[in-house]
Amino acid sequence: MVERASEEKLRAACNPDELGFMHTDELGPLKGIIGQDRAVKALHFGLEIRNKGFNLYVAGEPGTGKNTAVMSFLTELAQPKEPASDWCYVNCFKDNYSPRALRFPPGRAAGFAREMKDFVEAVRQEIKVVFESEEYTKRRSQTLENIGEQKARLLGALNDKAEQEGFVLQTTPVGFYIVPVIDGQPVKEANYLELPEENKQAITARREQVESEINTTLQQLQVLERTARDRMEGLDREVARYVLSNLISQLQSSYEDLVDVQHYLEEVKTDILDNLSVFKGEKGDGGDGPSAQSTKDYSRRYSVNVLVDNGESQGAAVVFEESPLYNRLVGRIEREACYGTLVTDFTMIRAGSLHRANGGYLTLPVHELLSSPFAWESLKRALREGKITIDEPTDRLGILSTKSMQPEPIPLDVKVILMGDPGLYQVLYALDAEFQELFKVKVEFDTRMDRTPDNIQSYGLFAAALCRKEDLRHLDAKAVARLVEHGSRLTADQEKLSTRFADLADIVREANYYAGVGGETQISKKHIAEAIAQRLYRSNLPQERMADLTREETLLIDVDGVITGQVNALSVFSLGEMAFGRPTRITAVVGCGRGGLIDIERESRLGGRFHTKGVMILGGFLADRFAQLNAINISARLVFEQSYGEVDGDSASSAELYALLSALSGFGIRQGLAVTGSVNQKGGVQAIGGVNEKVEGFFDTCSIKGLTGDQGVLIPYSNLRHLVLRDDVVEAARNGLFHIYPVRTIDEGIEVLTGVPAGRRLDDGRFEAGTVNAAVEARLELLSKGSGHNPEEAPSKECGHGRG
């Protein structure tokens, strides 16, 4: 005898008197993460261990609060730690396309950038002053005079030699012009041609000697020019070195603990000395042309590009990158338009999330990461190599071969936390071998927790914290109790509570609105109930349309009377954030033949794989119970009436079996009852999902047709703990207008549906007379005879069960 479920079995009631408070404003602050002990332990381990590859993947459904919880956890963990180093890029004077990375203690990079800017400006001013000084001018003039005297002596000697040979030298822009002299007068070209041949030959011979002397003198003059230039450069370097030594020594003393900075400053000093002409203003005109190299423009060569500045950071870095595009992750190299072309230099290198999180923690949404081209591969490469490399995405494709910047990679020490759903974790683990090596710690946030007194109390603490943070009205104890009941409803389990605190927070916020509309100072139970009801109302238009079809009898559903071979099955429709149940009529027809058990849904290609499996199990049940001695030869058809979409799932398999047993036995089924539950080959009724929606769906249908007190739902006994029904359903059950029958076996269910005992098999091999099983067996024997098969004969291959 199946007993009806009692009222206390139909809901997850919470007694407000046991909460220990009257209102949530009496409660203290919320500490820790509610109901996620497993996740908290995994977080502790993954964040504390510093070995390579122990990065984290935090899995959890949306709304479980994993993002808020992880960021709060990280902030608390990072606070006592030391800030990470500063990083900056400076010019590499040997190769401008390969900027150097310099590391500084926290807060010192920005200071170094300012000091370098002041240093370059001071060098520019000091060099200008010193090269305009009287002492420098005097020393320069003396050097030039000495060289000039030597040049004059050489030219004088050359002229004397020319006169001795009978020539005079005329200086032209292209060199010396040798003119012969006769009788103290230069010979003109016309007169020269009239001279005797002997005189011409003598003049030519003497000219060659003079030309040789000219070449020798010119070489000596070139040597003097180089000497003058070297002396002037030496003088300039001597003067500039004195200026630089005084200025740069101050910088070197400030950063004497940083070896790389000391090396860079020496390179700066050498480069300035090699380019003194720029600082003296001898190159470029200071104009706006692309080749202009004014001192101000050239000083950019010595700029410091501060990439990461942790001077104001408190603790280790905690970065949550919401949009992990490639450039936002590893950094980028910007460009600017200049005279019709795009140019760049080391000052246009920009940091990415990896730079900002270096030495701390970086949190990334995995779905967005995988959606961004190159981002996932770049992250893996950075973690694998332990350094951040900034390059152009096109370089990875190998399409363009233009020369581009290649900044020096920066060492990476970061803990990466990926945030995603469990499904993506399984995909990455199965398909990406590097994922297993780089993300060894899985942190999974559950969507539910045990309904213990401590966790119930945590619901109150959560509500109190939310109200304080967002300045909402506080909840009284009954409101918290109603929120707890709703938490169990979200999990569809009387012994569990939902950890989807985003949904719960929305309920509290909406309840606060209704309390405000009513002029209440606190949120009460009715406000929580109103918020829950209104959320459903805003989404249940499809459910109302279905109800209209039932009310109009467009959808044919019987909720009273007794009909053979017909049963009300229950299904669930999921539409976005809401799900609702509705009954569907299943009919079974049997007759003579060897067609076997035919599933019309499958034959019409409207049945899914799981539904097909459930129907095939029915054949196994019939074979196990009724075909141990004799083969079964029937032609039976099962169909979901007025179903025009795909049917899947096995939750209606018990209903199909009840319809089939009814059709075979001839015993009618009470139409005031609906059925849900899957079945196994041994006749056990198994748990299904959506039990609350299914029960409520049939209750709503009965309410439309009229409650008679004989209506109800058969559910699997193992689903009893999952009942968290609406108040109106519980009220109807309390008043005897609606009933829930938990059944363990098909035999129990058929007895409730037909009012006839199922019957057990006696020692003689027959079922008890007057029972459902006896009637089924007798009908099967009759159908087998009608199909031309003698049940006394041994079963043959022709007597199978068709496609069932």
mmCIF file with all atom_site columns, C-alpha atoms in Angstrom, residues 217-373:
data_model
loop_
_atom_site.group_PDB
_atom_site.id
_atom_site.type_symbol
_atom_site.label_atom_id
_atom_site.label_alt_id
_atom_site.label_comp_id
_atom_site.label_asym_id
_atom_site.label_entity_id
_atom_site.label_seq_id
_atom_site.pdbx_PDB_ins_code
_atom_site.Cartn_x
_atom_site.Cartn_y
_atom_site.Cartn_z
_atom_site.occupancy
_atom_site.B_iso_or_equiv
_atom_site.pdbx_formal_charge
_atom_site.auth_seq_id
_atom_site.auth_comp_id
_atom_site.auth_asym_id
_atom_site.auth_atom_id
_atom_site.pdbx_PDB_model_num
ATOM 1   C CA . THR A 1 217 ? 101.390 69.689 -49.910 1.00 0.00 ? 217 THR A CA 1
ATOM 2   C CA . LEU A 1 218 ? 97.733  68.793 -50.291 1.00 0.00 ? 218 LEU A CA 1
ATOM 3   C CA . GLN A 1 219 ? 98.301  65.543 -48.413 1.00 0.00 ? 219 GLN A CA 1
ATOM 4   C CA . GLN A 1 220 ? 100.017 67.489 -45.656 1.00 0.00 ? 220 GLN A CA 1
ATOM 5   C CA . LEU A 1 221 ? 97.106  69.917 -45.574 1.00 0.00 ? 221 LEU A CA 1
ATOM 6   C CA . GLN A 1 222 ? 94.644  67.020 -45.241 1.00 0.00 ? 222 GLN A CA 1
ATOM 7   C CA . VAL A 1 223 ? 96.661  65.686 -42.350 1.00 0.00 ? 223 VAL A CA 1
ATOM 8   C CA . LEU A 1 224 ? 96.512  69.125 -40.769 1.00 0.00 ? 224 LEU A CA 1
ATOM 9   C CA . GLU A 1 225 ? 92.730  69.230 -41.302 1.00 0.00 ? 225 GLU A CA 1
ATOM 10  C CA . ARG A 1 226 ? 92.302  65.872 -39.583 1.00 0.00 ? 226 ARG A CA 1
ATOM 11  C CA . THR A 1 227 ? 94.606  66.967 -36.815 1.00 0.00 ? 227 THR A CA 1
ATOM 12  C CA . ALA A 1 228 ? 92.593  70.133 -36.380 1.00 0.00 ? 228 ALA A CA 1
ATOM 13  C CA . ARG A 1 229 ? 89.348  68.185 -36.348 1.00 0.00 ? 229 ARG A CA 1
ATOM 14  C CA . ASP A 1 230 ? 90.703  65.656 -33.866 1.00 0.00 ? 230 ASP A CA 1
ATOM 15  C CA . ARG A 1 231 ? 92.033  68.392 -31.649 1.00 0.00 ? 231 ARG A CA 1
ATOM 16  C CA . MET A 1 232 ? 88.718  70.224 -31.737 1.00 0.00 ? 232 MET A CA 1
ATOM 17  C CA . GLU A 1 233 ? 86.767  67.020 -31.036 1.00 0.00 ? 233 GLU A CA 1
ATOM 18  C CA . GLY A 1 234 ? 89.182  66.202 -28.272 1.00 0.00 ? 234 GLY A CA 1
ATOM 19  C CA . LEU A 1 235 ? 88.725  69.666 -26.843 1.00 0.00 ? 235 LEU A CA 1
ATOM 20  C CA . ASP A 1 236 ? 84.937  69.340 -27.107 1.00 0.00 ? 236 ASP A CA 1
ATOM 21  C CA . ARG A 1 237 ? 84.942  65.887 -25.468 1.00 0.00 ? 237 ARG A CA 1
ATOM 22  C CA . GLU A 1 238 ? 87.256  67.110 -22.738 1.00 0.00 ? 238 GLU A CA 1
ATOM 23  C CA . VAL A 1 239 ? 85.022  70.038 -21.973 1.00 0.00 ? 239 VAL A CA 1
ATOM 24  C CA . ALA A 1 240 ? 81.806  67.986 -22.274 1.00 0.00 ? 240 ALA A CA 1
ATOM 25  C CA . ARG A 1 241 ? 83.220  65.116 -20.209 1.00 0.00 ? 241 ARG A CA 1
ATOM 26  C CA . TYR A 1 242 ? 83.928  67.545 -17.410 1.00 0.00 ? 242 TYR A CA 1
ATOM 27  C CA . VAL A 1 243 ? 80.319  68.771 -17.552 1.00 0.00 ? 243 VAL A CA 1
ATOM 28  C CA . LEU A 1 244 ? 78.878  65.264 -17.803 1.00 0.00 ? 244 LEU A CA 1
ATOM 29  C CA . SER A 1 245 ? 81.032  63.867 -15.019 1.00 0.00 ? 245 SER A CA 1
ATOM 30  C CA . ASN A 1 246 ? 79.673  66.370 -12.553 1.00 0.00 ? 246 ASN A CA 1
ATOM 31  C CA . LEU A 1 247 ? 76.060  65.853 -13.612 1.00 0.00 ? 247 LEU A CA 1
ATOM 32  C CA . ILE A 1 248 ? 76.018  62.086 -14.074 1.00 0.00 ? 248 ILE A CA 1
ATOM 33  C CA . SER A 1 249 ? 77.915  61.352 -10.879 1.00 0.00 ? 249 SER A CA 1
ATOM 34  C CA . GLN A 1 250 ? 74.854  62.529 -8.942  1.00 0.00 ? 250 GLN A CA 1
ATOM 35  C CA . LEU A 1 251 ? 72.667  59.992 -10.767 1.00 0.00 ? 251 LEU A CA 1
ATOM 36  C CA . GLN A 1 252 ? 75.201  57.216 -10.356 1.00 0.00 ? 252 GLN A CA 1
ATOM 37  C CA . SER A 1 253 ? 75.438  57.778 -6.641  1.00 0.00 ? 253 SER A CA 1
ATOM 38  C CA . SER A 1 254 ? 71.625  57.627 -6.320  1.00 0.00 ? 254 SER A CA 1
ATOM 39  C CA . TYR A 1 255 ? 71.476  54.256 -8.088  1.00 0.00 ? 255 TYR A CA 1
ATOM 40  C CA . GLU A 1 256 ? 74.778  52.692 -7.104  1.00 0.00 ? 256 GLU A CA 1
ATOM 41  C CA . ASP A 1 257 ? 72.903  49.590 -5.862  1.00 0.00 ? 257 ASP A CA 1
ATOM 42  C CA . LEU A 1 258 ? 71.505  48.896 -9.328  1.00 0.00 ? 258 LEU A CA 1
ATOM 43  C CA . VAL A 1 259 ? 74.201  47.462 -11.609 1.00 0.00 ? 259 VAL A CA 1
ATOM 44  C CA . ASP A 1 260 ? 72.115  47.583 -14.795 1.00 0.00 ? 260 ASP A CA 1
ATOM 45  C CA . VAL A 1 261 ? 71.290  51.226 -14.203 1.00 0.00 ? 261 VAL A CA 1
ATOM 46  C CA . GLN A 1 262 ? 74.994  52.019 -13.713 1.00 0.00 ? 262 GLN A CA 1
ATOM 47  C CA . HIS A 1 263 ? 75.789  50.367 -17.044 1.00 0.00 ? 263 HIS A CA 1
ATOM 48  C CA . TYR A 1 264 ? 73.024  52.292 -18.736 1.00 0.00 ? 264 TYR A CA 1
ATOM 49  C CA . LEU A 1 265 ? 74.255  55.623 -17.365 1.00 0.00 ? 265 LEU A CA 1
ATOM 50  C CA . GLU A 1 266 ? 77.734  54.908 -18.701 1.00 0.00 ? 266 GLU A CA 1
ATOM 51  C CA . GLU A 1 267 ? 76.194  54.197 -22.104 1.00 0.00 ? 267 GLU A CA 1
ATOM 52  C CA . VAL A 1 268 ? 74.272  57.468 -21.910 1.00 0.00 ? 268 VAL A CA 1
ATOM 53  C CA . LYS A 1 269 ? 77.487  59.334 -21.149 1.00 0.00 ? 269 LYS A CA 1
ATOM 54  C CA . THR A 1 270 ? 79.287  57.720 -24.077 1.00 0.00 ? 270 THR A CA 1
ATOM 55  C CA . ASP A 1 271 ? 76.399  58.369 -26.469 1.00 0.00 ? 271 ASP A CA 1
ATOM 56  C CA . ILE A 1 272 ? 76.182  62.054 -25.525 1.00 0.00 ? 272 ILE A CA 1
ATOM 57  C CA . LEU A 1 273 ? 79.922  62.453 -26.096 1.00 0.00 ? 273 LEU A CA 1
ATOM 58  C CA . ASP A 1 274 ? 79.545  60.754 -29.487 1.00 0.00 ? 274 ASP A CA 1
ATOM 59  C CA . ASN A 1 275 ? 76.752  63.141 -30.443 1.00 0.00 ? 275 ASN A CA 1
ATOM 60  C CA . LEU A 1 276 ? 77.988  66.455 -29.054 1.00 0.00 ? 276 LEU A CA 1
ATOM 61  C CA . SER A 1 277 ? 77.230  68.189 -32.321 1.00 0.00 ? 277 SER A CA 1
ATOM 62  C CA . VAL A 1 278 ? 73.524  67.753 -31.639 1.00 0.00 ? 278 VAL A CA 1
ATOM 63  C CA . PHE A 1 279 ? 73.752  69.342 -28.202 1.00 0.00 ? 279 PHE A CA 1
ATOM 64  C CA . LYS A 1 280 ? 75.934  72.130 -29.605 1.00 0.00 ? 280 LYS A CA 1
ATOM 65  C CA . GLY A 1 281 ? 73.224  72.796 -32.191 1.00 0.00 ? 281 GLY A CA 1
ATOM 66  C CA . GLU A 1 282 ? 75.468  72.103 -35.165 1.00 0.00 ? 282 GLU A CA 1
ATOM 67  C CA . LYS A 1 283 ? 73.117  69.427 -36.666 1.00 0.00 ? 283 LYS A CA 1
ATOM 68  C CA . GLY A 1 284 ? 69.657  70.232 -37.906 1.00 0.00 ? 284 GLY A CA 1
ATOM 69  C CA . ASP A 1 285 ? 68.076  73.616 -37.968 1.00 0.00 ? 285 ASP A CA 1
ATOM 70  C CA . GLY A 1 286 ? 65.441  72.939 -35.369 1.00 0.00 ? 286 GLY A CA 1
ATOM 71  C CA . GLY A 1 287 ? 62.770  73.035 -38.042 1.00 0.00 ? 287 GLY A CA 1
ATOM 72  C CA . ASP A 1 288 ? 59.792  70.789 -38.545 1.00 0.00 ? 288 ASP A CA 1
ATOM 73  C CA . GLY A 1 289 ? 61.120  68.612 -41.363 1.00 0.00 ? 289 GLY A CA 1
ATOM 74  C CA . PRO A 1 290 ? 61.400  64.850 -40.975 1.00 0.00 ? 290 PRO A CA 1
ATOM 75  C CA . SER A 1 291 ? 65.207  65.082 -40.846 1.00 0.00 ? 291 SER A CA 1
ATOM 76  C CA . ALA A 1 292 ? 65.301  67.761 -38.166 1.00 0.00 ? 292 ALA A CA 1
ATOM 77  C CA . GLN A 1 293 ? 67.293  66.743 -35.085 1.00 0.00 ? 293 GLN A CA 1
ATOM 78  C CA . SER A 1 294 ? 67.010  69.604 -32.681 1.00 0.00 ? 294 SER A CA 1
ATOM 79  C CA . THR A 1 295 ? 68.392  69.095 -29.217 1.00 0.00 ? 295 THR A CA 1
ATOM 80  C CA . LYS A 1 296 ? 64.905  68.889 -27.778 1.00 0.00 ? 296 LYS A CA 1
ATOM 81  C CA . ASP A 1 297 ? 63.881  66.138 -30.204 1.00 0.00 ? 297 ASP A CA 1
ATOM 82  C CA . TYR A 1 298 ? 67.118  64.258 -29.762 1.00 0.00 ? 298 TYR A CA 1
ATOM 83  C CA . SER A 1 299 ? 66.743  64.235 -25.969 1.00 0.00 ? 299 SER A CA 1
ATOM 84  C CA . ARG A 1 300 ? 63.870  61.730 -26.443 1.00 0.00 ? 300 ARG A CA 1
ATOM 85  C CA . ARG A 1 301 ? 66.662  59.287 -27.150 1.00 0.00 ? 301 ARG A CA 1
ATOM 86  C CA . TYR A 1 302 ? 67.454  59.373 -23.420 1.00 0.00 ? 302 TYR A CA 1
ATOM 87  C CA . SER A 1 303 ? 63.858  59.229 -22.160 1.00 0.00 ? 303 SER A CA 1
ATOM 88  C CA . VAL A 1 304 ? 62.743  56.553 -19.694 1.00 0.00 ? 304 VAL A CA 1
ATOM 89  C CA . ASN A 1 305 ? 59.497  54.743 -20.509 1.00 0.00 ? 305 ASN A CA 1
ATOM 90  C CA . VAL A 1 306 ? 58.076  53.648 -17.151 1.00 0.00 ? 306 VAL A CA 1
ATOM 91  C CA . LEU A 1 307 ? 56.154  50.479 -17.920 1.00 0.00 ? 307 LEU A CA 1
ATOM 92  C CA . VAL A 1 308 ? 55.097  49.475 -14.397 1.00 0.00 ? 308 VAL A CA 1
ATOM 93  C CA . ASP A 1 309 ? 55.083  51.804 -11.397 1.00 0.00 ? 309 ASP A CA 1
ATOM 94  C CA . ASN A 1 310 ? 54.291  50.179 -8.051  1.00 0.00 ? 310 ASN A CA 1
ATOM 95  C CA . GLY A 1 311 ? 55.247  53.211 -6.019  1.00 0.00 ? 311 GLY A CA 1
ATOM 96  C CA . GLU A 1 312 ? 51.753  53.635 -4.565  1.00 0.00 ? 312 GLU A CA 1
ATOM 97  C CA . SER A 1 313 ? 50.878  49.927 -4.417  1.00 0.00 ? 313 SER A CA 1
ATOM 98  C CA . GLN A 1 314 ? 49.953  48.361 -1.111  1.00 0.00 ? 314 GLN A CA 1
ATOM 99  C CA . GLY A 1 315 ? 50.903  44.712 -1.191  1.00 0.00 ? 315 GLY A CA 1
ATOM 100 C CA . ALA A 1 316 ? 51.219  42.407 -4.188  1.00 0.00 ? 316 ALA A CA 1
ATOM 101 C CA . ALA A 1 317 ? 49.344  43.262 -7.361  1.00 0.00 ? 317 ALA A CA 1
ATOM 102 C CA . VAL A 1 318 ? 45.856  41.834 -7.904  1.00 0.00 ? 318 VAL A CA 1
ATOM 103 C CA . VAL A 1 319 ? 44.647  42.365 -11.474 1.00 0.00 ? 319 VAL A CA 1
ATOM 104 C CA . PHE A 1 320 ? 41.351  41.245 -12.963 1.00 0.00 ? 320 PHE A CA 1
ATOM 105 C CA . GLU A 1 321 ? 41.462  41.602 -16.738 1.00 0.00 ? 321 GLU A CA 1
ATOM 106 C CA . GLU A 1 322 ? 37.889  41.562 -17.993 1.00 0.00 ? 322 GLU A CA 1
ATOM 107 C CA . SER A 1 323 ? 38.869  41.778 -21.658 1.00 0.00 ? 323 SER A CA 1
ATOM 108 C CA . PRO A 1 324 ? 42.041  39.702 -22.151 1.00 0.00 ? 324 PRO A CA 1
ATOM 109 C CA . LEU A 1 325 ? 42.768  40.669 -25.743 1.00 0.00 ? 325 LEU A CA 1
ATOM 110 C CA . TYR A 1 326 ? 46.277  39.910 -26.985 1.00 0.00 ? 326 TYR A CA 1
ATOM 111 C CA . ASN A 1 327 ? 47.527  43.516 -26.684 1.00 0.00 ? 327 ASN A CA 1
ATOM 112 C CA . ARG A 1 328 ? 45.869  44.022 -23.319 1.00 0.00 ? 328 ARG A CA 1
ATOM 113 C CA . LEU A 1 329 ? 47.456  40.843 -22.016 1.00 0.00 ? 329 LEU A CA 1
ATOM 114 C CA . VAL A 1 330 ? 51.111  40.985 -23.133 1.00 0.00 ? 330 VAL A CA 1
ATOM 115 C CA . GLY A 1 331 ? 51.394  44.689 -23.971 1.00 0.00 ? 331 GLY A CA 1
ATOM 116 C CA . ARG A 1 332 ? 51.593  46.571 -27.257 1.00 0.00 ? 332 ARG A CA 1
ATOM 117 C CA . ILE A 1 333 ? 53.798  48.846 -29.330 1.00 0.00 ? 333 ILE A CA 1
ATOM 118 C CA . GLU A 1 334 ? 51.987  51.989 -30.398 1.00 0.00 ? 334 GLU A CA 1
ATOM 119 C CA . ARG A 1 335 ? 52.663  54.052 -33.517 1.00 0.00 ? 335 ARG A CA 1
ATOM 120 C CA . GLU A 1 336 ? 52.113  57.637 -34.502 1.00 0.00 ? 336 GLU A CA 1
ATOM 121 C CA . ALA A 1 337 ? 51.712  59.298 -37.879 1.00 0.00 ? 337 ALA A CA 1
ATOM 122 C CA . CYS A 1 338 ? 54.632  61.374 -39.060 1.00 0.00 ? 338 CYS A CA 1
ATOM 123 C CA . TYR A 1 339 ? 54.757  62.869 -42.566 1.00 0.00 ? 339 TYR A CA 1
ATOM 124 C CA . GLY A 1 340 ? 52.614  60.179 -44.125 1.00 0.00 ? 340 GLY A CA 1
ATOM 125 C CA . THR A 1 341 ? 54.143  57.180 -42.393 1.00 0.00 ? 341 THR A CA 1
ATOM 126 C CA . LEU A 1 342 ? 53.785  55.380 -39.065 1.00 0.00 ? 342 LEU A CA 1
ATOM 127 C CA . VAL A 1 343 ? 56.769  55.556 -36.744 1.00 0.00 ? 343 VAL A CA 1
ATOM 128 C CA . THR A 1 344 ? 57.501  54.152 -33.316 1.00 0.00 ? 344 THR A CA 1
ATOM 129 C CA . ASP A 1 345 ? 60.229  53.937 -30.725 1.00 0.00 ? 345 ASP A CA 1
ATOM 130 C CA . PHE A 1 346 ? 60.777  52.525 -27.248 1.00 0.00 ? 346 PHE A CA 1
ATOM 131 C CA . THR A 1 347 ? 58.760  55.309 -25.613 1.00 0.00 ? 347 THR A CA 1
ATOM 132 C CA . MET A 1 348 ? 55.601  53.911 -27.232 1.00 0.00 ? 348 MET A CA 1
ATOM 133 C CA . ILE A 1 349 ? 55.789  50.491 -25.574 1.00 0.00 ? 349 ILE A CA 1
ATOM 134 C CA . ARG A 1 350 ? 52.761  49.961 -23.321 1.00 0.00 ? 350 ARG A CA 1
ATOM 135 C CA . ALA A 1 351 ? 52.289  47.468 -20.506 1.00 0.00 ? 351 ALA A CA 1
ATOM 136 C CA . GLY A 1 352 ? 49.815  44.599 -20.509 1.00 0.00 ? 352 GLY A CA 1
ATOM 137 C CA . SER A 1 353 ? 48.014  42.815 -17.697 1.00 0.00 ? 353 SER A CA 1
ATOM 138 C CA . LEU A 1 354 ? 50.910  40.407 -17.258 1.00 0.00 ? 354 LEU A CA 1
ATOM 139 C CA . HIS A 1 355 ? 53.245  43.343 -16.573 1.00 0.00 ? 355 HIS A CA 1
ATOM 140 C CA . ARG A 1 356 ? 50.898  44.946 -14.055 1.00 0.00 ? 356 ARG A CA 1
ATOM 141 C CA . ALA A 1 357 ? 50.256  41.645 -12.279 1.00 0.00 ? 357 ALA A CA 1
ATOM 142 C CA . ASN A 1 358 ? 53.917  40.590 -12.269 1.00 0.00 ? 358 ASN A CA 1
ATOM 143 C CA . GLY A 1 359 ? 54.876  39.508 -8.767  1.00 0.00 ? 359 GLY A CA 1
ATOM 144 C CA . GLY A 1 360 ? 51.221  39.098 -7.814  1.00 0.00 ? 360 GLY A CA 1
ATOM 145 C CA . TYR A 1 361 ? 47.989  37.595 -9.128  1.00 0.00 ? 361 TYR A CA 1
ATOM 146 C CA . LEU A 1 362 ? 46.244  37.808 -12.495 1.00 0.00 ? 362 LEU A CA 1
ATOM 147 C CA . THR A 1 363 ? 42.619  36.728 -12.908 1.00 0.00 ? 363 THR A CA 1
ATOM 148 C CA . LEU A 1 364 ? 41.255  36.072 -16.398 1.00 0.00 ? 364 LEU A CA 1
ATOM 149 C CA . PRO A 1 365 ? 37.821  34.973 -17.698 1.00 0.00 ? 365 PRO A CA 1
ATOM 150 C CA . VAL A 1 366 ? 38.699  31.896 -19.710 1.00 0.00 ? 366 VAL A CA 1
ATOM 151 C CA . HIS A 1 367 ? 35.897  32.182 -22.273 1.00 0.00 ? 367 HIS A CA 1
ATOM 152 C CA . GLU A 1 368 ? 36.976  35.668 -23.330 1.00 0.00 ? 368 GLU A CA 1
ATOM 153 C CA . LEU A 1 369 ? 40.614  34.562 -23.265 1.00 0.00 ? 369 LEU A CA 1
ATOM 154 C CA . LEU A 1 370 ? 39.975  31.697 -25.668 1.00 0.00 ? 370 LEU A CA 1
ATOM 155 C CA . SER A 1 371 ? 37.899  33.965 -27.908 1.00 0.00 ? 371 SER A CA 1
ATOM 156 C CA . SER A 1 372 ? 40.761  36.420 -28.427 1.00 0.00 ? 372 SER A CA 1
ATOM 157 C CA . PRO A 1 373 ? 43.200  35.525 -31.244 1.00 0.00 ? 373 PRO A CA 1
#
